[in-house]
PDB file of C-alpha atoms in Angstrom:
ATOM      1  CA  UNK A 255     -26.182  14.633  -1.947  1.00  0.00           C
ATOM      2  CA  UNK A 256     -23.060  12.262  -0.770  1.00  0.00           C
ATOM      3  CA  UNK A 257     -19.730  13.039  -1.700  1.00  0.00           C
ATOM      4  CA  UNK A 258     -15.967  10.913  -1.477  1.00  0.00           C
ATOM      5  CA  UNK A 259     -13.367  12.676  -0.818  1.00  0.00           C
ATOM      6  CA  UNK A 260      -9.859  10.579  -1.005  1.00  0.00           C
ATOM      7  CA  UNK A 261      -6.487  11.721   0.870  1.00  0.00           C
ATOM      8  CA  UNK A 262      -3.259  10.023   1.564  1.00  0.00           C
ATOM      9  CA  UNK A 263      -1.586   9.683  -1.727  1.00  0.00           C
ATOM     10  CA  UNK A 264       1.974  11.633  -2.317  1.00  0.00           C
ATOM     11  CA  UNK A 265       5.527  10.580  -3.814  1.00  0.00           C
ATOM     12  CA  UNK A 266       7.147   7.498  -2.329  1.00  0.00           C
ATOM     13  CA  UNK A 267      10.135   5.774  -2.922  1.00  0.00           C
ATOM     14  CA  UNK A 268      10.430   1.772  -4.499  1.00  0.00           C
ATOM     15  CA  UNK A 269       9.390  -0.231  -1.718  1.00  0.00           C
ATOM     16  CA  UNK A 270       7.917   1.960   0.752  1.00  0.00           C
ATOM     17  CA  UNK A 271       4.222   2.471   1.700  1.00  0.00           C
ATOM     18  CA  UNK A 272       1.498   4.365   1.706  1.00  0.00           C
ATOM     19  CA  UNK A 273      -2.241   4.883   3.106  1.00  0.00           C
ATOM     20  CA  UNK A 274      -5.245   6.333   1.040  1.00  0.00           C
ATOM     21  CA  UNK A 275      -8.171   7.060   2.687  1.00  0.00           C
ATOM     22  CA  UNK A 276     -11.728   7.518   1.409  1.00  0.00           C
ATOM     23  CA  UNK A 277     -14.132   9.646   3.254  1.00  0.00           C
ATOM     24  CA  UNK A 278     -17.886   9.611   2.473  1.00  0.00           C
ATOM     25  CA  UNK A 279     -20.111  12.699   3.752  1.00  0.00           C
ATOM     26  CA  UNK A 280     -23.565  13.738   2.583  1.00  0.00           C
ATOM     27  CA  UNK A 281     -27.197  11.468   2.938  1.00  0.00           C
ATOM     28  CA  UNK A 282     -25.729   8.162   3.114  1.00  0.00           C
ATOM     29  CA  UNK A 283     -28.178   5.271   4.829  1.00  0.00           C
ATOM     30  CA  UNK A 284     -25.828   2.811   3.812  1.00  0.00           C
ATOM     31  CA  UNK A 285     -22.580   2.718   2.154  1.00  0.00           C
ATOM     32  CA  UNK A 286     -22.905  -0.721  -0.053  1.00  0.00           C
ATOM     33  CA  UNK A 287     -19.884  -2.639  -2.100  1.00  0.00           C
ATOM     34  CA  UNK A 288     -17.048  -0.095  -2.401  1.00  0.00           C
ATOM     35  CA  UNK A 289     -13.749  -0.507  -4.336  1.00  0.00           C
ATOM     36  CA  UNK A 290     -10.320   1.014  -5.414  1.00  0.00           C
ATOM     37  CA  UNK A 291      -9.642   2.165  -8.989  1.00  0.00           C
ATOM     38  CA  UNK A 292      -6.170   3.306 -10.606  1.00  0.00           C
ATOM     39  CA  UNK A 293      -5.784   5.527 -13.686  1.00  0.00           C
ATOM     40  CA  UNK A 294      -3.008   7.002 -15.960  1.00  0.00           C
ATOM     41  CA  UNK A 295      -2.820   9.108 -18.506  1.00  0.00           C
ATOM     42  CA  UNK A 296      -3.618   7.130 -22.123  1.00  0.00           C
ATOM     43  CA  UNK A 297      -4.883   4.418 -19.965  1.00  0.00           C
ATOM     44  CA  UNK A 298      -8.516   2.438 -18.815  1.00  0.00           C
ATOM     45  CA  UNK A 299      -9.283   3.036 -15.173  1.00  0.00           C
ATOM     46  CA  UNK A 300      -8.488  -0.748 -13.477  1.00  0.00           C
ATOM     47  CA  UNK A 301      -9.733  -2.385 -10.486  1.00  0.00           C
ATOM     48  CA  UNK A 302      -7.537  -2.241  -7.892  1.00  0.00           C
ATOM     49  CA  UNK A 303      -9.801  -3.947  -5.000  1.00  0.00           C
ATOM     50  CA  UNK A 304     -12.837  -4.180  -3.947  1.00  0.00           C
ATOM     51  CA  UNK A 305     -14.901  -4.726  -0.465  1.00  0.00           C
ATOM     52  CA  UNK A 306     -18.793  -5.724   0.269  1.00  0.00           C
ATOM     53  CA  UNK A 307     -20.641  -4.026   3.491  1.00  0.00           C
ATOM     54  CA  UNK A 308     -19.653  -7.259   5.071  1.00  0.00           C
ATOM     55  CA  UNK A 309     -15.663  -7.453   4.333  1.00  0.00           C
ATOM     56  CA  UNK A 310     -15.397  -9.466   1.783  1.00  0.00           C
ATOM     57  CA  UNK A 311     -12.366  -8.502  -0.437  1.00  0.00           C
ATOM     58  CA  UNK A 312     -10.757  -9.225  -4.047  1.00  0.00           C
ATOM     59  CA  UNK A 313      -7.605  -7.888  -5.643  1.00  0.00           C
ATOM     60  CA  UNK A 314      -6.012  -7.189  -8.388  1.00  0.00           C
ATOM     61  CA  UNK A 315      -3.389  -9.950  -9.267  1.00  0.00           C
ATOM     62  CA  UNK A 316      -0.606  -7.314  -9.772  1.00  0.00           C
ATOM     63  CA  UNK A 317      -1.231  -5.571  -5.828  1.00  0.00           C
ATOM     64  CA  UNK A 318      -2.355  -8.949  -4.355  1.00  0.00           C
ATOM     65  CA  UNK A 319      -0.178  -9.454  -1.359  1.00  0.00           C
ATOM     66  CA  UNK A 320       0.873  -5.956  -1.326  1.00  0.00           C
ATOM     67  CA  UNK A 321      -2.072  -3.596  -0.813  1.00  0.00           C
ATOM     68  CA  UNK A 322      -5.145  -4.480   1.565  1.00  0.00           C
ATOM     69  CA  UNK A 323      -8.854  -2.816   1.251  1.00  0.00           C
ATOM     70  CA  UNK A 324     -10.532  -2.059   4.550  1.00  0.00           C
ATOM     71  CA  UNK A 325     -13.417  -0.384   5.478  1.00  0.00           C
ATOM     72  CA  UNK A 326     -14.955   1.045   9.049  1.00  0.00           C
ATOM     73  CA  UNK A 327     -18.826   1.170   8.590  1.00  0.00           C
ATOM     74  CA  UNK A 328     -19.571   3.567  11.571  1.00  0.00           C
ATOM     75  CA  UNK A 329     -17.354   6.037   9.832  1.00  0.00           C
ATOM     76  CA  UNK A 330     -18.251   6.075   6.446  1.00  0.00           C
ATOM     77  CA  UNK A 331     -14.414   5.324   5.508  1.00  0.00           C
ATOM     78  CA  UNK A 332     -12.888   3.027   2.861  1.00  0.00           C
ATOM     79  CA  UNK A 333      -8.843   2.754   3.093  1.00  0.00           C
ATOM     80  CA  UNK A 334      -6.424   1.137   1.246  1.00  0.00           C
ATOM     81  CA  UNK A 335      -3.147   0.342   2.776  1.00  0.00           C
ATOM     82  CA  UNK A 336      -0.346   0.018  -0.064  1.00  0.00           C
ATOM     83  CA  UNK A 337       3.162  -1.586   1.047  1.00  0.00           C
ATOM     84  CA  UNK A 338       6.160  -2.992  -1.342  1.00  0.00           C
ATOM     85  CA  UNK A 339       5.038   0.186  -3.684  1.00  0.00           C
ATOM     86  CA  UNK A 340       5.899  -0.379  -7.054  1.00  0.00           C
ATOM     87  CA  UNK A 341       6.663   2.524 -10.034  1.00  0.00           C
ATOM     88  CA  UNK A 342       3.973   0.493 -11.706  1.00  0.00           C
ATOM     89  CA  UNK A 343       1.446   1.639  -9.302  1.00  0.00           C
ATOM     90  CA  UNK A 344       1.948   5.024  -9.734  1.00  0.00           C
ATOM     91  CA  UNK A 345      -1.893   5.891 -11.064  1.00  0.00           C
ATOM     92  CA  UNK A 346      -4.622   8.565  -9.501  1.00  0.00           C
ATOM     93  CA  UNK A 347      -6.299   6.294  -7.184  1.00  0.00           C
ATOM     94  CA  UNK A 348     -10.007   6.775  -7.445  1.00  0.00           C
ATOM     95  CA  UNK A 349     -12.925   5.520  -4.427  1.00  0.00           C
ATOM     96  CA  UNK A 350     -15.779   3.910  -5.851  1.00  0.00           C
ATOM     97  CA  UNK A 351     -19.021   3.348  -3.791  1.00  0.00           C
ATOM     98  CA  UNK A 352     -22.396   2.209  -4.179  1.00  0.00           C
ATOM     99  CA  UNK A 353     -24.853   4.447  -1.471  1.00  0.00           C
ATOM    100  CA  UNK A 354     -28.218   3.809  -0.470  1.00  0.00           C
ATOM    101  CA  UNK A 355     -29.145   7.331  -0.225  1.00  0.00           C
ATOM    102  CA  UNK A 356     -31.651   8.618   2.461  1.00  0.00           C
ATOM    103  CA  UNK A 357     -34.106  11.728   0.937  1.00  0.00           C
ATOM    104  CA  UNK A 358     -37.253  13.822   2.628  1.00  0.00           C
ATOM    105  CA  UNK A 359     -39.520  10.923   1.059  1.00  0.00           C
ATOM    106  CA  UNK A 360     -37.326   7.736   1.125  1.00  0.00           C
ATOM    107  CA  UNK A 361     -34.535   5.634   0.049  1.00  0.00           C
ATOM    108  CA  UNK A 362     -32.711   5.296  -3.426  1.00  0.00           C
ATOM    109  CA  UNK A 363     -29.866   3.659  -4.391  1.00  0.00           C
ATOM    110  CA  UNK A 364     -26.680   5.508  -6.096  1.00  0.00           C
ATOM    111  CA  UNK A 365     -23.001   5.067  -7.675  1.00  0.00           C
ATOM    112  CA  UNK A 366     -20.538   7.521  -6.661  1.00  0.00           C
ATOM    113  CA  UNK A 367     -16.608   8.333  -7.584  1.00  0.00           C
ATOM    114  CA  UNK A 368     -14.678  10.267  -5.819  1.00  0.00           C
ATOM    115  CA  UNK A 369     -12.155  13.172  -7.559  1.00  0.00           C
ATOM    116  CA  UNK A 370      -9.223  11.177  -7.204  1.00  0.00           C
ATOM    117  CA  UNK A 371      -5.380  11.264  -5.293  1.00  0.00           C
ATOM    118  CA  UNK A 372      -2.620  10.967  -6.906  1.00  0.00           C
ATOM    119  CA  UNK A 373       0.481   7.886  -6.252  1.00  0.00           C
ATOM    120  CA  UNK A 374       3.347   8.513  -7.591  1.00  0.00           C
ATOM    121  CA  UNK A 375       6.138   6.009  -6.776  1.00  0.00           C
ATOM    122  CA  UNK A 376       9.569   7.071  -7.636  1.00  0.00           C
ATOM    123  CA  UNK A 377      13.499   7.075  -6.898  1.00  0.00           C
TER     124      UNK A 377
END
């Protein structure tokens, strides 16, 4: 019923940037907290950052000052805009959202993921 779909990630050099974008389609009323998560092979998925419906943000200390989480509630879009890129932040960057979702009878509230986009930072 609602889908994310992420886009923007590719190879980078040490220092440069990047911006990953998170589109959500499907039977959305509302698009609720939604968040950034990184993942690599052997490895838990972390938090990257995080944003309420009303813009309120938290980061990771290891992208603090370095990557900011936005979001554009007409459009159903989440983005993440990463600068001073790191090889440490090479990871499949993952879109996490909580939906309100909107059926033929009424409203229910979901957790979705999106398939993932892959970062790779690299000389």
């Amino acid at each position: 019923q609602v889908q994310l779909v992420e886009s923007g990630g590719g190879l980078v050099q040490p220092g440069g940037s990047l911006r990953l974008t998170c589109a959500a389609s499907g039977s959305i009323y509302s698009l609720n907290a939604m968040g950034w998560y990184r993942q690599v092979p052997g490895k838990e998925r972390d938090l990257v950052a995080t944003i309420t419906r009303g813009g309120v943000t938290n980061y990771a200390d290891s992208v603090q000052g370095r990557f900011t989480i936005s979001r554009d509630n007409a459009k159903n879009t989440l983005y993440l805009q990463m600068s001073s890129l790191k090889p440490e932040d090479t990871a499949v960057y993952y879109c996490d959202a909580g939906v309100t979702v909107r059926t033929g009878t009424g409203l229910y509230n979901a957790h979705y993921w999106g398939r993932g986009t892959q970062v790779t930072v690299s000389s």
